[in-house]
Amino acid sequence: MDVAHCYLDGNADAVEFCPHDSYQHVLAASTYTLQEGDCPSRSGSISLFNVDANMGRFDLFHRVDTVGIFDIKWSPVGGSNVGSLLAQADANGFLRTYSLEDSSDGVEGSFLKEINGVKISSSMCLCLDWNPSATSITVGLSDGSVSIVSVLESQIEIQQQWKGHDFELWATSFDIHQPQLVYSGSDDCKFSCWDLRDSPSKLAFQNIKAHKMGVCCIAKSPNDPNTVLTGCYDEHLRVWDVRSISKPVNETSICLGGGVWRIKPHPILPGIVLAACMHNGFAVVKIEGDNTEVIETYSKHDSLAYGADWQKCESNQEGKNKSSVVATCSFYDRLLRIWMPQSDITT
């Protein structure tokens, strides 16, 4: 069911609902727009929205102009950092962090305050992920490097950086159950895992055969410590068993009809995954043992499906379908939509 939509000021590439209790109604959306010409530039923005799907509310209340952004992520709940932090990976090679601050006007007066920024590389920062304690961020770079950055209070410092892949590194993710492990995926078709307990980080495994094209996204299942998901330009969502970390097993896969650019496991319901499928819209996928099936598709975007996320509402704790709210965005048409799945994803 459609709730609301709007058009952003630039090409839309990422949407992220804030997971923190006081701000679960806050949605961040980022853009990346290439200005071509004699002096090409990459501009971007972060827009904050107040979302209440049950009331049909979808209001823009803050925007920050930036350089072109490839990825944004809120800090995880339970991290050691105080407050709600938003990290940004941008085209100028910077990692920036913002704090969501309240003003006297309440939530509609909330704003992002830049805490810190550090130039990671002369290459572009393409993706990022927080560790569970919100003390480190892994960043993927356009030259194939992985960077591990410490985030303590207002200080950002590069701890490790190494060349992990041959081409652009579009996916990097901490293992939320074993945060000493970091996964990475690249246009070189390699899916890798690194052990941060060694410096430089030691390769725990590298699969070079399963993905037929570039690896776009990686997500650890929040409910199953043995399951990792990968998305690929070859249009497949793959499910991996990582109980033997040196030899992960590709248990099953499903073709989603478009390059799988982003995957988001449901914050509460086990086995339910939201996927952004580039030329084929969005899909809700159910993974149960060896069975993987598409239970719903959403095709009301007219451009590349890039950004997708579930709202982390307290009402989701009840496991009710009506409380599952989704934000999706598409690139060239700059469209951002809020909707609710129609299928019964709770059974």
C-alpha positions as semicolon CSV with decimal commas, in nm:
position;residue;x (nm);y (nm);z (nm)
1;M;0,000;0,000;0,000
2;D;0,138;0,337;-0,101
3;V;0,166;0,591;0,179
4;A;0,342;0,894;0,030
5;H;0,613;1,003;-0,212
6;C;0,828;1,301;-0,304
7;Y;1,108;1,401;-0,538
8;L;1,453;1,481;-0,401
9;D;1,685;1,760;-0,512
10;G;1,932;1,519;-0,675
11;N;1,974;1,160;-0,792
12;A;1,858;0,943;-0,502
13;D;2,084;0,655;-0,396
14;A;2,030;0,567;-0,028
15;V;1,756;0,574;0,236
16;E;1,807;0,486;0,603
17;F;1,553;0,488;0,888
18;C;1,704;0,583;1,223
19;P;1,701;0,280;1,460
20;H;1,721;0,478;1,785
21;D;1,409;0,484;2,003
22;S;1,355;0,859;2,008
23;Y;1,401;0,898;1,633
24;Q;1,252;0,588;1,470
25;H;1,022;0,815;1,269
26;V;1,326;0,990;1,113
27;L;1,424;0,888;0,760
28;A;1,749;1,005;0,599
29;A;1,780;1,012;0,219
30;S;2,100;1,091;0,029
31;T;2,175;1,200;-0,326
32;Y;2,461;1,193;-0,575
33;T;2,450;1,411;-0,886
34;L;2,732;1,435;-1,140
35;Q;2,757;1,780;-1,301
36;E;2,934;1,719;-1,631
37;G;3,123;1,975;-1,838
38;D;3,466;2,134;-1,851
39;C;3,491;2,125;-1,472
40;P;3,285;1,824;-1,362
41;S;3,166;1,815;-1,003
42;R;2,972;1,576;-0,781
43;S;2,709;1,734;-0,559
44;G;2,484;1,573;-0,303
45;S;2,258;1,621;-0,004
46;I;2,108;1,452;0,300
47;S;1,737;1,512;0,361
48;L;1,558;1,421;0,685
49;F;1,189;1,330;0,689
50;N;0,936;1,269;0,963
51;V;0,749;0,949;0,870
52;D;0,426;0,824;1,030
53;A;0,271;0,581;0,783
54;N;-0,041;0,516;0,993
55;M;-0,121;0,888;0,986
56;G;-0,004;0,935;0,628
57;R;0,261;1,178;0,747
58;F;0,575;1,236;0,539
59;D;0,735;1,573;0,605
60;L;1,076;1,711;0,511
61;F;1,221;1,894;0,811
62;H;1,594;1,932;0,742
63;R;1,843;1,919;0,457
64;V;2,222;1,940;0,436
65;D;2,401;2,017;0,109
66;T;2,711;1,801;0,060
67;V;2,938;1,661;-0,207
68;G;2,808;1,354;-0,390
69;I;2,719;1,076;-0,146
70;F;2,745;0,704;-0,218
71;D;2,629;0,567;0,117
72;I;2,490;0,665;0,459
73;K;2,436;0,459;0,774
74;W;2,300;0,537;1,122
75;S;2,502;0,414;1,419
76;P;2,360;0,093;1,571
77;V;2,150;0,083;1,884
78;G;2,349;-0,011;2,193
79;G;2,675;0,136;2,069
80;S;2,914;0,304;2,308
81;N;2,875;0,642;2,137
82;V;2,610;0,859;2,298
83;G;2,331;0,977;2,070
84;S;2,224;0,907;1,714
85;L;2,507;0,938;1,462
86;L;2,485;0,931;1,082
87;A;2,794;0,841;0,879
88;Q;2,847;0,948;0,518
89;A;3,079;0,805;0,249
90;D;3,135;1,056;-0,031
91;A;3,288;1,112;-0,372
92;N;3,568;1,331;-0,236
93;G;3,713;1,041;-0,039
94;F;3,581;1,166;0,296
95;L;3,408;0,983;0,579
96;R;3,191;1,228;0,775
97;T;2,981;1,180;1,086
98;Y;2,681;1,384;1,196
99;S;2,488;1,393;1,522
100;L;2,110;1,423;1,517
101;E;2,041;1,714;1,750
102;D;1,716;1,850;1,892
103;S;1,623;2,215;1,892
104;S;1,358;2,385;2,099
105;D;1,100;2,311;1,827
106;G;1,095;1,936;1,893
107;V;1,148;1,681;1,619
108;E;1,055;1,917;1,336
109;G;1,333;2,139;1,460
110;S;1,589;1,858;1,474
111;F;1,899;1,894;1,260
112;L;2,223;1,722;1,164
113;K;2,537;1,866;1,323
114;E;2,864;1,762;1,162
115;I;3,087;1,606;1,426
116;N;3,394;1,520;1,225
117;G;3,529;1,431;0,886
118;V;3,849;1,274;0,763
119;K;3,984;1,223;0,413
120;I;4,019;0,847;0,381
121;S;4,174;0,842;0,038
122;S;4,223;1,024;-0,291
123;S;3,985;0,758;-0,423
124;M;3,609;0,779;-0,369
125;C;3,442;0,632;-0,060
126;L;3,172;0,401;-0,199
127;C;3,021;0,222;0,102
128;L;3,039;0,197;0,479
129;D;2,921;-0,002;0,779
130;W;2,940;0,042;1,158
131;N;3,057;-0,226;1,398
132;P;2,801;-0,325;1,666
133;S;2,961;-0,107;1,938
134;A;2,966;0,199;1,707
135;T;3,339;0,244;1,770
136;S;3,460;0,155;1,420
137;I;3,348;0,199;1,061
138;T;3,459;-0,005;0,760
139;V;3,478;0,189;0,433
140;G;3,504;0,054;0,078
141;L;3,703;0,259;-0,174
142;S;3,692;0,294;-0,552
143;D;4,053;0,171;-0,584
144;G;3,957;-0,163;-0,426
145;S;4,085;-0,083;-0,077
146;V;3,921;-0,150;0,259
147;S;3,966;0,107;0,535
148;I;3,894;0,053;0,906
149;V;3,832;0,377;1,092
150;S;3,797;0,427;1,467
151;V;3,518;0,658;1,586
152;L;3,572;0,763;1,946
153;E;3,386;1,066;2,079
154;S;3,454;1,335;1,818
155;Q;3,773;1,182;1,681
156;I;3,799;0,982;1,358
157;E;4,124;0,799;1,288
158;I;4,226;0,548;1,021
159;Q;4,339;0,227;1,193
160;Q;4,404;0,000;0,895
161;Q;4,384;0,027;0,518
162;W;4,474;-0,236;0,262
163;K;4,417;-0,323;-0,103
164;G;4,159;-0,598;-0,080
165;H;4,027;-0,607;-0,436
166;D;4,127;-0,531;-0,793
167;F;3,837;-0,299;-0,879
168;E;3,570;-0,081;-0,713
169;L;3,468;-0,208;-0,372
170;W;3,090;-0,161;-0,353
171;A;3,022;-0,364;-0,039
172;T;3,179;-0,392;0,303
173;S;3,014;-0,508;0,623
174;F;3,103;-0,603;0,979
175;D;2,990;-0,942;1,107
176;I;2,751;-0,826;1,379
177;H;2,796;-1,152;1,573
178;Q;3,176;-1,168;1,529
179;P;3,281;-0,803;1,486
180;Q;3,646;-0,897;1,442
181;L;3,540;-1,010;1,092
182;V;3,474;-0,778;0,797
183;Y;3,324;-0,884;0,465
184;S;3,395;-0,715;0,133
185;G;3,272;-0,747;-0,226
186;S;3,385;-0,585;-0,547
187;D;3,353;-0,547;-0,921
188;D;3,627;-0,812;-0,942
189;C;3,352;-1,068;-0,855
190;K;3,529;-1,164;-0,531
191;F;3,352;-1,212;-0,197
192;S;3,605;-1,187;0,086
193;C;3,628;-1,195;0,465
194;W;3,905;-1,036;0,671
195;D;4,013;-1,098;1,031
196;L;4,091;-0,766;1,200
197;R;4,276;-0,929;1,489
198;D;4,582;-0,938;1,264
199;S;4,748;-0,622;1,135
200;P;4,746;-0,602;0,845
201;S;4,416;-0,788;0,840
202;K;4,441;-1,153;0,741
203;L;4,223;-1,300;0,467
204;A;3,985;-1,546;0,633
205;F;3,835;-1,655;0,300
206;Q;3,789;-1,538;-0,057
207;N;3,531;-1,684;-0,293
208;I;3,606;-1,611;-0,659
209;K;3,365;-1,852;-0,831
210;A;3,010;-1,799;-0,705
211;H;2,941;-1,446;-0,831
212;K;2,935;-1,417;-1,210
213;M;2,956;-1,038;-1,200
214;G;3,044;-0,769;-0,945
215;V;2,934;-0,803;-0,581
216;C;2,709;-0,508;-0,492
217;C;2,601;-0,563;-0,132
218;I;2,659;-0,782;0,175
219;A;2,439;-0,818;0,485
220;K;2,467;-1,040;0,790
221;S;2,140;-1,188;0,908
222;P;2,045;-1,020;1,240
223;N;1,861;-1,335;1,353
224;D;2,094;-1,613;1,238
225;P;2,465;-1,585;1,327
226;N;2,550;-1,843;1,059
227;T;2,391;-1,665;0,761
228;V;2,532;-1,395;0,532
229;L;2,353;-1,256;0,226
230;T;2,515;-1,116;-0,089
231;G;2,369;-0,930;-0,385
232;C;2,527;-0,919;-0,729
233;Y;2,503;-0,753;-1,070
234;D;2,425;-1,103;-1,205
235;E;2,073;-1,052;-1,058
236;H;2,109;-1,314;-0,783
237;L;2,059;-1,290;-0,409
238;R;2,278;-1,557;-0,248
239;V;2,248;-1,712;0,098
240;W;2,573;-1,821;0,262
241;D;2,638;-2,051;0,558
242;V;2,948;-1,918;0,736
243;R;2,972;-2,164;1,023
244;S;3,306;-2,271;0,877
245;I;3,445;-1,924;0,818
246;S;3,735;-2,051;0,607
247;K;3,497;-2,235;0,372
248;P;3,159;-2,059;0,347
249;V;2,888;-2,257;0,168
250;N;2,655;-2,096;-0,085
251;E;2,337;-2,271;0,035
252;T;2,088;-2,124;-0,209
253;S;2,027;-1,835;-0,446
254;I;1,738;-1,669;-0,625
255;C;1,727;-1,458;-0,941
256;L;1,551;-1,126;-0,880
257;G;1,550;-1,006;-1,241
258;G;1,781;-0,710;-1,188
259;G;2,118;-0,635;-1,034
260;V;2,081;-0,672;-0,657
261;W;2,219;-0,338;-0,541
262;R;2,104;-0,336;-0,177
263;I;1,963;-0,592;0,066
264;K;1,804;-0,520;0,404
265;P;1,696;-0,798;0,640
266;H;1,378;-0,717;0,831
267;P;1,470;-0,578;1,177
268;I;1,234;-0,820;1,356
269;L;1,100;-1,094;1,129
270;P;1,350;-1,375;1,058
271;G;1,412;-1,460;0,694
272;I;1,239;-1,157;0,544
273;V;1,463;-0,948;0,318
274;L;1,403;-0,628;0,121
275;A;1,604;-0,600;-0,202
276;A;1,668;-0,312;-0,442
277;C;1,697;-0,472;-0,786
278;M;1,819;-0,186;-1,009
279;H;1,633;-0,229;-1,342
280;N;1,362;-0,448;-1,187
281;G;1,226;-0,245;-0,898
282;F;1,212;-0,380;-0,542
283;A;1,137;-0,722;-0,396
284;V;1,045;-0,870;-0,060
285;V;1,207;-1,213;-0,030
286;K;1,139;-1,491;0,219
287;I;1,427;-1,722;0,311
288;E;1,336;-2,039;0,500
289;G;1,594;-2,315;0,508
290;D;1,678;-2,413;0,151
291;N;1,366;-2,240;0,019
292;T;1,393;-1,884;-0,108
293;E;1,099;-1,710;-0,274
294;V;0,983;-1,365;-0,378
295;I;0,663;-1,290;-0,189
296;E;0,608;-0,938;-0,319
297;T;0,743;-0,700;-0,581
298;Y;0,715;-0,321;-0,598
299;S;0,757;-0,154;-0,936
300;K;0,632;0,202;-0,892
301;H;0,974;0,354;-0,961
302;D;1,074;0,448;-1,316
303;S;1,451;0,444;-1,270
304;L;1,733;0,242;-1,112
305;A;1,620;0,097;-0,778
306;Y;1,904;0,183;-0,540
307;G;1,792;0,267;-0,184
308;A;1,571;0,058;0,045
309;D;1,510;0,020;0,417
310;W;1,259;-0,099;0,678
311;Q;1,134;0,136;0,947
312;K;1,247;0,016;1,290
313;C;0,922;0,094;1,472
314;E;0,851;-0,022;1,825
315;S;0,524;-0,165;1,691
316;N;0,735;-0,401;1,477
317;Q;0,806;-0,586;1,799
318;E;0,450;-0,720;1,778
319;G;0,537;-0,879;1,445
320;K;0,231;-0,733;1,278
321;N;0,234;-0,695;0,902
322;K;0,064;-0,356;0,923
323;S;0,363;-0,216;1,110
324;S;0,614;-0,303;0,837
325;V;0,689;0,026;0,664
326;V;0,935;0,055;0,376
327;A;1,122;0,346;0,218
328;T;1,261;0,308;-0,135
329;C;1,433;0,545;-0,376
330;S;1,535;0,543;-0,740
331;F;1,825;0,723;-0,900
332;Y;1,761;0,926;-1,213
333;D;1,396;1,011;-1,144
334;R;1,493;1,125;-0,791
335;L;1,185;0,954;-0,648
336;L;1,143;0,859;-0,282
337;R;0,844;0,645;-0,180
338;I;0,698;0,522;0,149
339;W;0,488;0,205;0,131
340;M;0,369;-0,101;0,320
341;P;0,397;-0,458;0,189
342;Q;0,061;-0,609;0,102
343;S;0,160;-0,973;0,144
344;D;0,149;-1,141;0,483
345;I;0,518;-1,143;0,568
346;T;0,459;-1,269;0,922
347;T;0,377;-1,628;0,826
